[in-house]
Tab-separated table of C-alpha atoms and ligand atoms in Angstrom:
chain	number	residue	atom	x	y	z
A	264	MET	CA	-1.238	-8.159	19.659
A	265	ALA	CA	-1.288	-10.349	16.527
A	266	PRO	CA	-1.260	-14.133	16.893
A	267	GLU	CA	1.984	-16.059	16.506
A	268	THR	CA	2.347	-17.113	12.875
A	269	ARG	CA	5.864	-18.433	12.524
A	270	THR	CA	5.592	-22.132	11.948
A	271	LYS	CA	7.975	-24.164	9.875
A	272	PRO	CA	5.929	-26.927	8.272
A	273	ILE	CA	8.631	-28.933	6.501
A	274	GLN	CA	7.041	-31.058	3.777
A	275	ASP	CA	9.898	-32.171	1.585
A	276	GLN	CA	13.538	-31.505	0.838
A	277	ILE	CA	15.822	-30.736	-2.064
A	278	ASP	CA	19.440	-31.876	-2.400
A	279	LEU	CA	21.834	-29.497	-4.008
A	280	GLU	CA	25.471	-29.952	-4.957
A	281	PHE	CA	27.899	-27.216	-5.979
A	282	GLU	CA	31.653	-27.655	-6.486
A	283	GLY	CA	31.614	-30.846	-4.434
A	284	LYS	CA	29.716	-29.338	-1.496
A	285	ARG	CA	26.301	-30.806	-0.718
A	286	VAL	CA	23.367	-29.418	1.179
A	287	THR	CA	19.860	-30.675	1.856
A	288	LEU	CA	17.362	-27.836	1.836
A	289	PRO	CA	13.901	-28.193	3.358
A	290	VAL	CA	10.812	-27.355	1.314
A	291	VAL	CA	8.263	-25.547	3.503
A	292	LYS	CA	4.581	-25.144	2.735
A	293	GLY	CA	2.073	-22.501	3.788
A	294	SER	CA	-1.535	-23.068	4.785
A	295	GLU	CA	-2.638	-22.652	1.147
A	296	ALA	CA	0.018	-25.163	0.001
A	297	GLU	CA	2.322	-22.594	-1.549
A	298	ALA	CA	5.814	-24.052	-1.354
A	299	ALA	CA	9.268	-22.557	-0.845
A	300	ILE	CA	12.810	-23.827	-0.568
A	301	ASP	CA	14.232	-22.671	2.760
A	302	ILE	CA	17.719	-21.537	1.779
A	303	ALA	CA	18.904	-20.424	5.229
A	304	LYS	CA	21.743	-23.004	5.168
A	305	LEU	CA	22.648	-22.572	1.500
A	306	ARG	CA	25.526	-20.121	1.897
A	307	SER	CA	27.108	-21.675	4.957
A	308	SER	CA	27.065	-25.102	3.252
A	309	THR	CA	27.951	-24.261	-0.366
A	310	GLY	CA	29.114	-20.620	-0.494
A	311	LEU	CA	26.200	-19.817	-2.822
A	312	ILE	CA	23.621	-17.103	-2.349
A	313	THR	CA	20.452	-16.711	-4.404
A	314	LEU	CA	20.050	-13.800	-6.807
A	315	ASP	CA	16.563	-12.407	-7.391
A	316	PRO	CA	16.547	-8.719	-8.411
A	317	GLY	CA	13.115	-7.247	-7.654
A	318	TYR	CA	12.428	-10.179	-5.267
A	319	GLY	CA	9.825	-11.628	-7.654
A	320	ASN	CA	10.738	-15.131	-6.508
A	321	THR	CA	11.729	-14.493	-2.924
A	322	GLY	CA	9.684	-15.160	0.193
A	323	SER	CA	10.942	-12.720	2.815
A	324	CYS	CA	8.982	-14.009	5.827
A	325	TYR	CA	6.277	-16.247	7.200
A	326	SER	CA	3.063	-14.250	7.444
A	327	GLY	CA	-0.463	-15.057	8.587
A	328	ILE	CA	-2.107	-11.805	7.488
A	329	THR	CA	-3.032	-11.787	3.814
A	330	PHE	CA	-3.265	-14.480	1.173
A	331	ILE	CA	-3.113	-13.710	-2.546
A	332	ASP	CA	-3.361	-16.160	-5.426
A	333	GLY	CA	-2.419	-13.949	-8.342
A	334	GLU	CA	-3.187	-16.594	-10.957
A	335	LYS	CA	-6.739	-17.093	-9.711
A	336	GLY	CA	-7.421	-13.484	-8.659
A	337	ILE	CA	-7.899	-14.358	-4.957
A	338	LEU	CA	-7.318	-11.907	-2.095
A	339	ARG	CA	-8.140	-12.744	1.529
A	340	TYR	CA	-7.429	-10.904	4.782
A	341	ARG	CA	-6.901	-13.377	7.634
A	342	GLY	CA	-8.765	-15.961	5.525
A	343	TYR	CA	-11.805	-13.795	4.725
A	344	PRO	CA	-12.437	-13.161	0.985
A	345	ILE	CA	-12.078	-9.512	0.005
A	346	GLU	CA	-15.457	-9.636	-1.768
A	347	GLN	CA	-17.243	-10.504	1.514
A	348	LEU	CA	-15.340	-7.930	3.547
A	349	ALA	CA	-16.022	-5.285	0.886
A	350	GLU	CA	-19.733	-6.004	0.942
A	351	ARG	CA	-20.330	-6.524	4.650
A	352	SER	CA	-17.684	-4.959	6.857
A	353	SER	CA	-16.350	-1.488	7.606
A	354	PHE	CA	-12.820	-0.146	7.379
A	355	LEU	CA	-12.314	-0.042	11.151
A	356	GLU	CA	-13.576	-3.620	11.425
A	357	VAL	CA	-11.052	-4.655	8.775
A	358	ALA	CA	-8.314	-2.700	10.571
A	359	TRP	CA	-9.038	-4.663	13.753
A	360	LEU	CA	-9.126	-7.933	11.807
A	361	LEU	CA	-5.748	-7.299	10.198
A	362	ILE	CA	-4.026	-6.195	13.396
A	363	GLN	CA	-5.668	-8.584	15.888
A	364	GLY	CA	-6.109	-11.588	13.609
A	365	GLU	CA	-9.843	-12.153	14.202
A	366	LEU	CA	-13.050	-10.267	13.430
A	367	PRO	CA	-13.994	-8.096	16.424
A	368	SER	CA	-17.012	-8.893	18.606
A	369	GLN	CA	-19.650	-6.159	18.774
A	370	SER	CA	-18.233	-4.776	22.012
A	371	GLN	CA	-14.638	-4.975	20.776
A	372	LEU	CA	-15.568	-3.033	17.656
A	373	ALA	CA	-17.536	-0.439	19.621
A	374	ASN	CA	-14.577	0.068	22.000
A	375	PHE	CA	-12.128	0.273	19.124
A	376	GLN	CA	-14.259	2.867	17.302
A	377	GLN	CA	-14.531	4.816	20.546
A	378	LEU	CA	-10.767	4.732	21.034
A	379	ILE	CA	-10.145	5.847	17.463
A	380	VAL	CA	-12.485	8.851	17.669
A	381	ARG	CA	-10.923	9.887	20.968
A	382	HIS	CA	-7.472	10.206	19.390
A	383	THR	CA	-8.164	11.989	16.112
A	384	MET	CA	-6.707	15.350	17.227
A	385	LEU	CA	-3.069	16.270	16.648
A	386	HIS	CA	-0.958	17.918	19.319
A	387	GLU	CA	-1.423	21.648	18.818
A	388	ASP	CA	2.330	22.047	18.257
A	389	MET	CA	1.960	19.959	15.087
A	390	ARG	CA	0.210	22.938	13.435
A	391	ARG	CA	3.539	24.751	13.372
A	392	PHE	CA	5.059	21.733	11.665
A	393	PHE	CA	2.697	22.090	8.680
A	394	THR	CA	3.288	25.821	8.319
A	395	ALA	CA	7.064	25.269	8.163
A	396	LEU	CA	6.740	23.418	4.836
A	397	PRO	CA	6.437	25.019	1.376
A	398	LYS	CA	2.883	25.818	0.289
A	399	ASP	CA	3.126	23.803	-2.908
A	400	ALA	CA	4.475	20.678	-1.173
A	401	HIS	CA	2.977	17.407	-2.388
A	402	PRO	CA	0.827	16.063	0.494
A	403	MET	CA	2.479	12.644	0.364
A	404	PRO	CA	5.948	13.703	1.641
A	405	VAL	CA	4.177	16.058	4.047
A	406	CYS	CA	2.305	13.054	5.493
A	407	ALA	CA	5.480	10.949	5.626
A	408	ALA	CA	7.289	13.761	7.456
A	409	ALA	CA	4.345	14.399	9.815
A	410	ILE	CA	4.133	10.736	10.790
A	411	GLY	CA	7.904	10.667	11.384
A	412	ALA	CA	7.582	13.840	13.475
A	413	LEU	CA	4.815	12.285	15.600
A	414	ALA	CA	7.474	9.992	17.077
A	415	THR	CA	8.804	13.013	18.943
A	416	PHE	CA	5.513	13.264	20.852
A	417	TYR	CA	5.535	9.600	21.893
A	418	GLN	CA	8.885	8.761	23.402
A	419	ARG	CA	7.930	6.274	26.099
A	420	GLN	CA	9.888	3.056	26.482
A	421	GLU	CA	8.433	0.591	23.970
A	422	ASP	CA	6.412	-2.303	25.399
A	423	GLU	CA	3.338	-4.144	24.150
A	424	GLN	CA	0.883	-1.593	25.594
A	425	PHE	CA	2.846	1.261	24.046
A	426	ARG	CA	2.813	-0.431	20.638
A	427	HIS	CA	-0.945	-0.890	20.888
A	428	ASP	CA	-1.459	2.757	21.942
A	429	VAL	CA	0.703	3.988	19.095
A	430	ALA	CA	-1.162	1.831	16.543
A	431	VAL	CA	-4.510	3.267	17.678
A	432	ARG	CA	-3.184	6.804	17.557
A	433	LEU	CA	-1.753	6.362	14.077
A	434	ILE	CA	-5.039	5.050	12.664
A	435	ALA	CA	-6.945	7.821	14.467
A	436	LYS	CA	-4.649	10.682	13.432
A	437	MET	CA	-3.854	9.682	9.856
A	438	PRO	CA	-7.028	11.256	8.329
A	439	THR	CA	-6.342	14.471	10.269
A	440	ILE	CA	-2.741	14.569	9.043
A	441	ALA	CA	-3.881	13.839	5.483
A	442	ALA	CA	-6.585	16.533	5.497
A	443	TRP	CA	-4.258	19.085	7.116
A	444	SER	CA	-1.535	18.411	4.563
A	445	TYR	CA	-4.110	19.168	1.847
A	446	LYS	CA	-5.439	22.291	3.573
A	447	HIS	CA	-1.884	23.522	3.921
A	448	SER	CA	-1.248	22.980	0.195
A	449	ILE	CA	-4.268	25.156	-0.761
A	450	GLY	CA	-3.712	27.803	1.902
A	451	GLN	CA	-6.945	27.185	3.810
A	452	PRO	CA	-7.254	26.998	7.599
A	453	VAL	CA	-7.317	23.473	8.935
A	454	LEU	CA	-10.475	21.987	10.429
A	455	TYR	CA	-10.397	20.028	13.666
A	456	PRO	CA	-11.853	16.498	13.604
A	457	ARG	CA	-15.422	15.921	14.744
A	458	ASN	CA	-15.659	12.851	16.901
A	459	ASP	CA	-19.354	12.225	16.279
A	460	LEU	CA	-18.617	11.372	12.635
A	461	PRO	CA	-17.600	7.962	11.292
A	462	TYR	CA	-14.028	7.518	10.045
A	463	ALA	CA	-14.472	8.249	6.313
A	464	SER	CA	-17.026	11.052	6.878
A	465	ASN	CA	-14.737	12.765	9.377
A	466	PHE	CA	-11.945	12.789	6.799
A	467	LEU	CA	-14.210	14.102	4.015
A	468	ARG	CA	-15.442	16.927	6.247
A	469	MET	CA	-11.891	17.933	7.228
A	470	MET	CA	-10.938	17.887	3.510
A	471	PHE	CA	-13.845	19.817	2.073
A	472	GLY	CA	-15.323	21.825	4.951
A	473	THR	CA	-14.166	25.321	5.901
A	474	PRO	CA	-14.664	27.349	9.082
A	475	CYS	CA	-17.191	29.411	7.069
A	476	GLU	CA	-19.156	26.545	5.571
A	477	ASP	CA	-19.612	23.059	6.921
A	478	TYR	CA	-19.476	20.162	4.486
A	479	VAL	CA	-22.419	17.800	4.514
A	480	VAL	CA	-21.164	14.310	3.758
A	481	ASP	CA	-23.126	12.322	1.163
A	482	PRO	CA	-23.569	8.791	2.599
A	483	VAL	CA	-22.947	7.222	-0.844
A	484	VAL	CA	-19.624	9.045	-1.067
A	485	ALA	CA	-18.667	8.113	2.517
A	486	LYS	CA	-19.532	4.459	1.818
A	487	ALA	CA	-17.476	4.464	-1.395
A	488	LEU	CA	-14.497	5.930	0.465
A	489	ASP	CA	-14.820	3.370	3.273
A	490	LEU	CA	-14.868	0.640	0.609
A	491	LEU	CA	-11.758	2.047	-1.054
A	492	LEU	CA	-9.981	2.011	2.298
A	493	ILE	CA	-10.977	-1.639	2.866
A	494	LEU	CA	-9.702	-2.657	-0.576
A	495	HIS	CA	-6.358	-0.984	0.040
A	496	ALA	CA	-5.923	-2.198	3.624
A	497	ASP	CA	-3.347	-4.890	2.922
A	498	HIS	CA	-1.630	-6.663	0.068
A	499	GLU	CA	1.010	-8.868	1.680
A	500	GLN	CA	4.690	-8.210	0.884
A	501	ASN	CA	4.335	-5.348	-1.616
A	502	CYS	CA	6.981	-2.628	-1.960
A	503	SER	CA	5.723	-0.344	0.840
A	504	THR	CA	4.875	-3.164	3.278
A	505	SER	CA	8.263	-4.766	2.697
A	506	THR	CA	9.759	-1.329	3.386
A	507	VAL	CA	7.846	-1.097	6.674
A	508	ARG	CA	9.086	-4.562	7.632
A	509	MET	CA	12.633	-3.786	6.494
A	510	VAL	CA	12.804	-0.616	8.594
A	511	GLY	CA	11.016	-2.320	11.506
A	512	SER	CA	13.520	-5.174	11.389
A	513	SER	CA	16.169	-2.806	12.762
A	514	ARG	CA	13.801	-2.286	15.756
A	515	ALA	CA	13.002	1.211	14.501
A	516	ASN	CA	9.752	2.471	16.012
A	517	LEU	CA	6.355	2.245	14.328
A	518	PHE	CA	6.292	5.930	13.324
A	519	ALA	CA	9.657	5.679	11.533
A	520	SER	CA	8.636	2.438	9.821
A	521	ILE	CA	5.256	3.784	8.639
A	522	SER	CA	6.849	7.007	7.462
A	523	ALA	CA	9.226	4.961	5.291
A	524	GLY	CA	6.275	2.937	3.991
A	525	ILE	CA	4.477	6.127	2.924
A	526	SER	CA	7.591	7.249	1.037
A	527	ALA	CA	7.783	3.892	-0.772
A	528	LEU	CA	4.089	4.060	-1.634
A	529	TRP	CA	4.561	7.473	-3.246
A	530	GLY	CA	6.380	6.007	-6.270
A	531	PRO	CA	4.494	6.002	-9.609
A	532	LEU	CA	4.940	2.248	-10.042
A	533	HIS	CA	3.250	1.605	-6.700
A	534	GLY	CA	0.687	3.872	-4.985
A	535	GLY	CA	1.325	6.751	-7.356
A	536	ALA	CA	-0.218	4.808	-10.231
A	537	ASN	CA	-3.812	5.963	-9.609
A	538	GLN	CA	-2.702	9.574	-10.044
A	539	GLU	CA	-1.016	8.533	-13.288
A	540	VAL	CA	-4.186	6.740	-14.422
A	541	ILE	CA	-6.231	9.929	-14.134
A	542	GLU	CA	-3.520	11.955	-15.862
A	543	MET	CA	-3.489	9.348	-18.642
A	544	LEU	CA	-7.307	9.380	-19.011
A	545	GLU	CA	-7.377	13.196	-19.012
A	546	ALA	CA	-4.599	13.330	-21.616
A	547	ILE	CA	-6.516	10.911	-23.855
A	548	GLU	CA	-9.670	12.992	-23.396
A	549	ALA	CA	-7.800	16.236	-24.163
A	550	GLU	CA	-6.491	14.696	-27.397
A	551	GLY	CA	-10.007	13.903	-28.565
A	552	GLY	CA	-10.468	10.520	-26.882
A	553	ASN	CA	-8.453	8.494	-29.414
A	554	VAL	CA	-8.107	5.305	-27.390
A	555	ASP	CA	-6.627	3.235	-30.233
A	556	ARG	CA	-3.749	5.640	-30.784
A	557	PHE	CA	-2.917	5.553	-27.087
A	558	MET	CA	-2.955	1.744	-27.060
A	559	GLN	CA	-0.468	1.667	-29.948
A	560	ARG	CA	1.882	3.848	-27.912
A	561	ALA	CA	1.472	1.668	-24.793
A	562	LYS	CA	2.537	-1.378	-26.835
A	563	ASP	CA	5.412	0.315	-28.655
A	564	LYS	CA	8.743	-0.754	-27.146
A	565	ASN	CA	10.362	2.484	-28.384
A	566	ASP	CA	7.819	4.530	-26.456
A	567	THR	CA	7.950	4.743	-22.650
A	568	THR	CA	4.142	5.099	-22.395
A	569	ARG	CA	2.461	2.397	-20.305
A	570	LEU	CA	-1.196	1.667	-19.841
A	571	MET	CA	-1.259	2.869	-16.241
A	572	GLY	CA	-3.467	0.851	-13.895
A	573	PHE	CA	-2.735	-2.281	-15.903
A	574	GLY	CA	-0.411	-5.095	-14.929
A	575	HIS	CA	0.636	-6.302	-11.539
A	576	ARG	CA	3.649	-8.102	-10.131
A	577	VAL	CA	1.420	-10.700	-8.467
A	578	TYR	CA	-1.957	-10.740	-10.251
A	579	LYS	CA	-1.799	-12.532	-13.544
A	580	SER	CA	-5.555	-12.375	-13.894
A	581	TYR	CA	-8.163	-9.700	-13.057
A	582	ASP	CA	-7.336	-7.966	-9.760
A	583	PRO	CA	-10.413	-8.764	-7.586
A	584	ARG	CA	-10.282	-5.241	-6.144
A	585	ALA	CA	-10.586	-3.737	-9.632
A	586	ALA	CA	-13.729	-5.814	-10.275
A	587	ILE	CA	-15.366	-4.460	-7.077
A	588	LEU	CA	-14.320	-0.898	-7.850
A	589	LYS	CA	-15.627	-0.999	-11.418
A	590	ARG	CA	-19.153	-1.531	-10.014
A	591	THR	CA	-18.725	1.149	-7.328
A	592	CYS	CA	-17.389	3.559	-9.920
A	593	LYS	CA	-20.643	3.381	-11.854
A	594	GLU	CA	-22.710	3.822	-8.647
A	595	VAL	CA	-20.742	6.862	-7.468
A	596	ILE	CA	-20.783	8.562	-10.862
A	597	GLY	CA	-24.515	7.821	-11.117
A	598	ARG	CA	-24.982	9.609	-7.787
A	599	VAL	CA	-22.639	12.586	-7.951
A	600	GLY	CA	-22.208	12.946	-11.719
A	601	GLY	CA	-18.938	14.164	-13.285
A	602	SER	CA	-16.011	12.064	-14.495
A	603	SER	CA	-18.364	10.023	-16.681
A	604	ARG	CA	-16.259	10.776	-19.786
A	605	LEU	CA	-13.158	9.476	-17.983
A	606	LEU	CA	-15.063	6.343	-16.952
A	607	GLU	CA	-16.128	5.801	-20.580
A	608	ILE	CA	-12.515	6.091	-21.733
A	609	ALA	CA	-11.361	3.717	-18.956
A	610	ILE	CA	-13.980	1.111	-19.907
A	611	LYS	CA	-13.016	1.403	-23.583
A	612	LEU	CA	-9.303	0.969	-22.788
A	613	GLU	CA	-10.111	-2.076	-20.693
A	614	GLU	CA	-12.274	-3.621	-23.432
A	615	ILE	CA	-9.494	-3.218	-25.988
A	616	ALA	CA	-6.775	-4.483	-23.644
A	617	LEU	CA	-8.707	-7.591	-22.645
A	618	ARG	CA	-8.863	-8.610	-26.347
A	619	ASP	CA	-5.413	-7.419	-27.418
A	620	GLU	CA	-2.732	-10.078	-27.906
A	621	TYR	CA	-0.016	-7.824	-26.361
A	622	PHE	CA	-1.870	-7.513	-23.024
A	623	VAL	CA	-3.398	-11.005	-23.045
A	624	SER	CA	-0.078	-12.777	-23.675
A	625	ARG	CA	1.622	-10.780	-20.887
A	626	LYS	CA	-1.302	-11.373	-18.531
A	627	LEU	CA	-1.846	-7.653	-18.036
A	628	TYR	CA	-5.234	-6.918	-16.443
A	629	PRO	CA	-6.675	-3.894	-14.623
A	630	ASN	CA	-5.273	-3.449	-11.130
A	631	VAL	CA	-6.856	-1.655	-8.156
A	632	ASP	CA	-5.622	1.710	-9.396
A	633	PHE	CA	-7.410	1.566	-12.730
A	634	TYR	CA	-10.826	2.514	-11.314
A	635	SER	CA	-9.956	3.984	-7.900
A	636	GLY	CA	-8.733	7.244	-9.452
A	637	VAL	CA	-11.986	7.703	-11.379
A	638	ILE	CA	-13.945	7.365	-8.109
A	639	TYR	CA	-11.661	9.779	-6.258
A	640	LYS	CA	-12.025	12.245	-9.098
A	641	ALA	CA	-15.827	11.914	-9.060
A	642	ILE	CA	-16.016	12.640	-5.329
A	643	GLY	CA	-13.795	15.679	-5.701
A	644	ILE	CA	-10.529	14.371	-4.253
A	645	PRO	CA	-7.670	16.326	-5.857
A	646	VAL	CA	-5.274	14.201	-7.874
A	647	ASN	CA	-2.286	14.810	-5.580
A	648	MET	CA	-4.308	13.359	-2.673
A	649	PHE	CA	-5.025	9.989	-4.350
A	650	THR	CA	-1.899	8.338	-2.987
A	651	VAL	CA	-2.520	9.815	0.435
A	652	LEU	CA	-5.890	8.030	0.503
A	653	PHE	CA	-4.112	4.835	-0.461
A	654	ALA	CA	-1.814	5.402	2.534
A	655	ILE	CA	-4.784	5.902	4.908
A	656	GLY	CA	-6.192	2.601	3.674
A	657	ARG	CA	-2.897	0.700	3.808
A	658	LEU	CA	-2.042	1.873	7.326
A	659	PRO	CA	-3.680	-1.064	9.221
A	660	GLY	CA	-1.894	-3.518	6.925
A	661	TRP	CA	1.465	-1.872	7.564
A	662	ILE	CA	0.781	-1.900	11.304
A	663	ALA	CA	-0.273	-5.579	11.215
A	664	HIS	CA	2.957	-6.530	9.427
A	665	TRP	CA	5.094	-4.458	11.777
A	666	MET	CA	3.384	-6.112	14.775
A	667	GLU	CA	3.799	-9.558	13.257
A	668	LEU	CA	7.505	-8.915	12.814
A	669	ARG	CA	7.865	-7.616	16.359
A	670	ASN	CA	5.962	-10.564	17.833
A	671	ASP	CA	8.195	-13.041	16.041
A	672	PRO	CA	11.006	-13.933	18.465
A	673	ALA	CA	13.071	-15.340	15.596
A	674	SER	CA	12.913	-12.221	13.408
A	675	LYS	CA	16.285	-10.824	12.392
A	676	ILE	CA	17.460	-7.539	10.961
A	677	ASN	CA	16.835	-7.682	7.188
A	678	ARG	CA	20.082	-7.680	5.340
A	679	PRO	CA	20.132	-9.006	1.753
A	680	ARG	CA	23.394	-9.834	0.006
A	681	GLN	CA	24.547	-8.963	-3.492
A	682	ILE	CA	26.650	-10.124	-6.400
A	683	TYR	CA	29.429	-7.565	-6.605
A	684	THR	CA	30.220	-6.416	-10.168
A	685	GLY	CA	32.578	-3.493	-9.439
A	686	PRO	CA	36.359	-3.317	-9.925
A	687	LYS	CA	38.602	-5.895	-8.277
A	688	GLU	CA	41.137	-4.704	-5.726
A	689	ARG	CA	43.447	-1.983	-7.102
A	690	PRO	CA	45.990	0.318	-5.477
A	691	TYR	CA	45.132	3.902	-4.552
A	692	VAL	CA	46.430	6.446	-7.092
A	693	ALA	CA	47.850	9.658	-5.622
A	694	LEU	CA	45.818	12.790	-6.540
A	695	GLU	CA	48.743	14.497	-8.340
A	696	ALA	CA	49.250	11.410	-10.503
A	697	ARG	CA	45.625	11.386	-11.691
A	698	ARG	CA	44.415	13.086	-14.872
B	945	LIG	N1	1.460	-1.180	-20.161
B	945	LIG	C1	2.169	-1.703	-21.189
B	945	LIG	N2	3.029	-2.731	-21.077
B	945	LIG	C2	3.195	-3.247	-19.848
B	945	LIG	C3	2.505	-2.749	-18.721
B	945	LIG	C4	1.622	-1.685	-18.918
B	945	LIG	N3	0.940	-1.182	-17.879
B	945	LIG	N4	2.876	-3.445	-17.622
B	945	LIG	C5	3.763	-4.339	-18.020
B	945	LIG	N5	3.962	-4.229	-19.388
B	945	LIG	C6	4.819	-5.087	-20.215
B	945	LIG	C7	6.293	-4.768	-20.032
B	945	LIG	O1	6.729	-3.819	-20.975
B	945	LIG	C8	6.906	-6.129	-20.243
B	945	LIG	O2	6.904	-6.386	-21.633
B	945	LIG	P1	8.095	-7.284	-22.267
B	945	LIG	O3	7.999	-8.633	-21.619
B	945	LIG	O4	7.804	-7.305	-23.736
B	945	LIG	O5	9.376	-6.569	-21.934
B	945	LIG	C9	5.912	-7.098	-19.602
B	945	LIG	O6	4.638	-6.423	-19.740
B	945	LIG	C10	6.194	-7.413	-18.151
B	945	LIG	O7	6.275	-6.169	-17.440
B	945	LIG	P2	7.200	-5.923	-16.183
B	945	LIG	O8	7.399	-4.436	-16.015
B	945	LIG	O9	8.414	-6.785	-16.271
B	945	LIG	O10	6.272	-6.487	-15.020
B	945	LIG	P3	6.464	-6.251	-13.496
B	945	LIG	O11	5.793	-7.371	-12.818
B	945	LIG	O12	7.898	-5.990	-13.169
B	945	LIG	O13	5.703	-4.864	-13.236
B	945	LIG	C11	4.044	-3.296	-12.832
B	945	LIG	C12	4.446	-4.759	-12.715
B	945	LIG	C13	5.143	-2.372	-12.270
B	945	LIG	C14	2.783	-3.054	-12.002
B	945	LIG	C15	3.806	-2.972	-14.322
B	945	LIG	O14	2.798	-3.807	-14.852
B	945	LIG	C16	3.442	-1.512	-14.553
B	945	LIG	O15	4.330	-0.664	-14.673
B	945	LIG	N6	2.116	-1.181	-14.625
B	945	LIG	C17	1.673	0.171	-14.743
B	945	LIG	C18	1.805	0.880	-13.394
B	945	LIG	C19	0.730	0.459	-12.429
B	945	LIG	O16	-0.451	0.365	-12.760
B	945	LIG	N7	1.151	0.250	-11.162
B	945	LIG	C20	0.216	-0.101	-10.078
B	945	LIG	C21	0.479	-1.477	-9.591
B	945	LIG	S1	-0.727	-1.911	-8.388
B	945	LIG	C22	-0.162	-1.206	-6.980
B	945	LIG	O17	0.979	-0.933	-6.749
B	945	LIG	C23	-1.197	-0.944	-5.991
């Protein structure tokens, strides 16, 4: 499906000597000139491994999907700047681009959209799955479990056609699963998808409509949601995508790999941050809107408070997605009203942080989550669904990475090493001799 990306452009080399053993390691460069030492021979030649907790300095693969320059605030999918895609494309177009590697032609896009709308329904037996879970279940683990369970409905022998079919079905069914997990959590009957509606509108209707009253989708809201999905569609080797690739490296199927990715995304330091941003803004508002006091706490090393939605492992300047969302945030609130107090607090926090030595010296800028939560809130998305929307958006990126891994004949099962710090060998002590 995706084009072959694994090239090994050796540009230079580095000689290393350790305890009398020498090795020459190649330096490889990517298409944007980012360089890496290829350490594949390091251990067999010198006995050394590299140690990089958190993988901040580790390239785990060759990838041709997304390019990020965190210092310059650049994000591109398959070479196309995120700003241009955000302004001119649609989410399904971006999904095709990420998975197939090129922008679709008009007929390719029309066929893809047609395929997606034809597969939005869930097998009727899946309804029983939702009712088996507790009513107050967070929709994120419900989605992860539902995606894992879908594997039981698709058990054909895996070949390229099957992988393609499964990818289409996942993108098509994800909004239905997401909306049903929400309906289950509030005790309302689920709504079936309507295939005459575009992707984002279909989801909004299944979320907010009821069998008694249809939900008329505001085009501004649908456009904002489609934009949010585009901005979340991929972000190279982040925690959840690396999880998808890690699980996929064992040749686990796409459902299992995506389900693991959703679980990784749920964490508050990753996809869960936009929920935490809203909770933070609401807490500041409830305490009278004292932004300065909150900032003192966020900077205090004896206080665990963080300015949620600020800072990023890769971006050391303004996250380009946050810049786009800040504008959309104002448009959406101008249209639907509500949340304007939270937006005011967010803008004030940002203004202070961008001048404050603590944040400036640590290169902490707003990330995508800083404004996305305010938009979700304005369009009525409940806070516990924020991360689920992130997962809907990230799905094509996860699929593209999983496909890239599968199409790479040289890919191996991922298996990092460690530096062992436990006890040295010691003899077993009989139970009766232990105190
Ligand atoms: N508020 C206050 N201080 C912060 C923040 C913050 N949001 N983020 C980082 N810092 C401080 C740290 O305390 C640390 O200070 P120190 O050097 O004095 O010890 C320094 O900045 C570096 O922080 P690290 O946690 O080491 O940076 P790392 O790259 O590991 O973490 C992360 C990045 C997890 C995103 C972090 O900035 C954070 O927790 N931010 C808030 C949560 C958030 O918004 N997450 C969403 C990320 S985007 C996404 O996943 C889609």
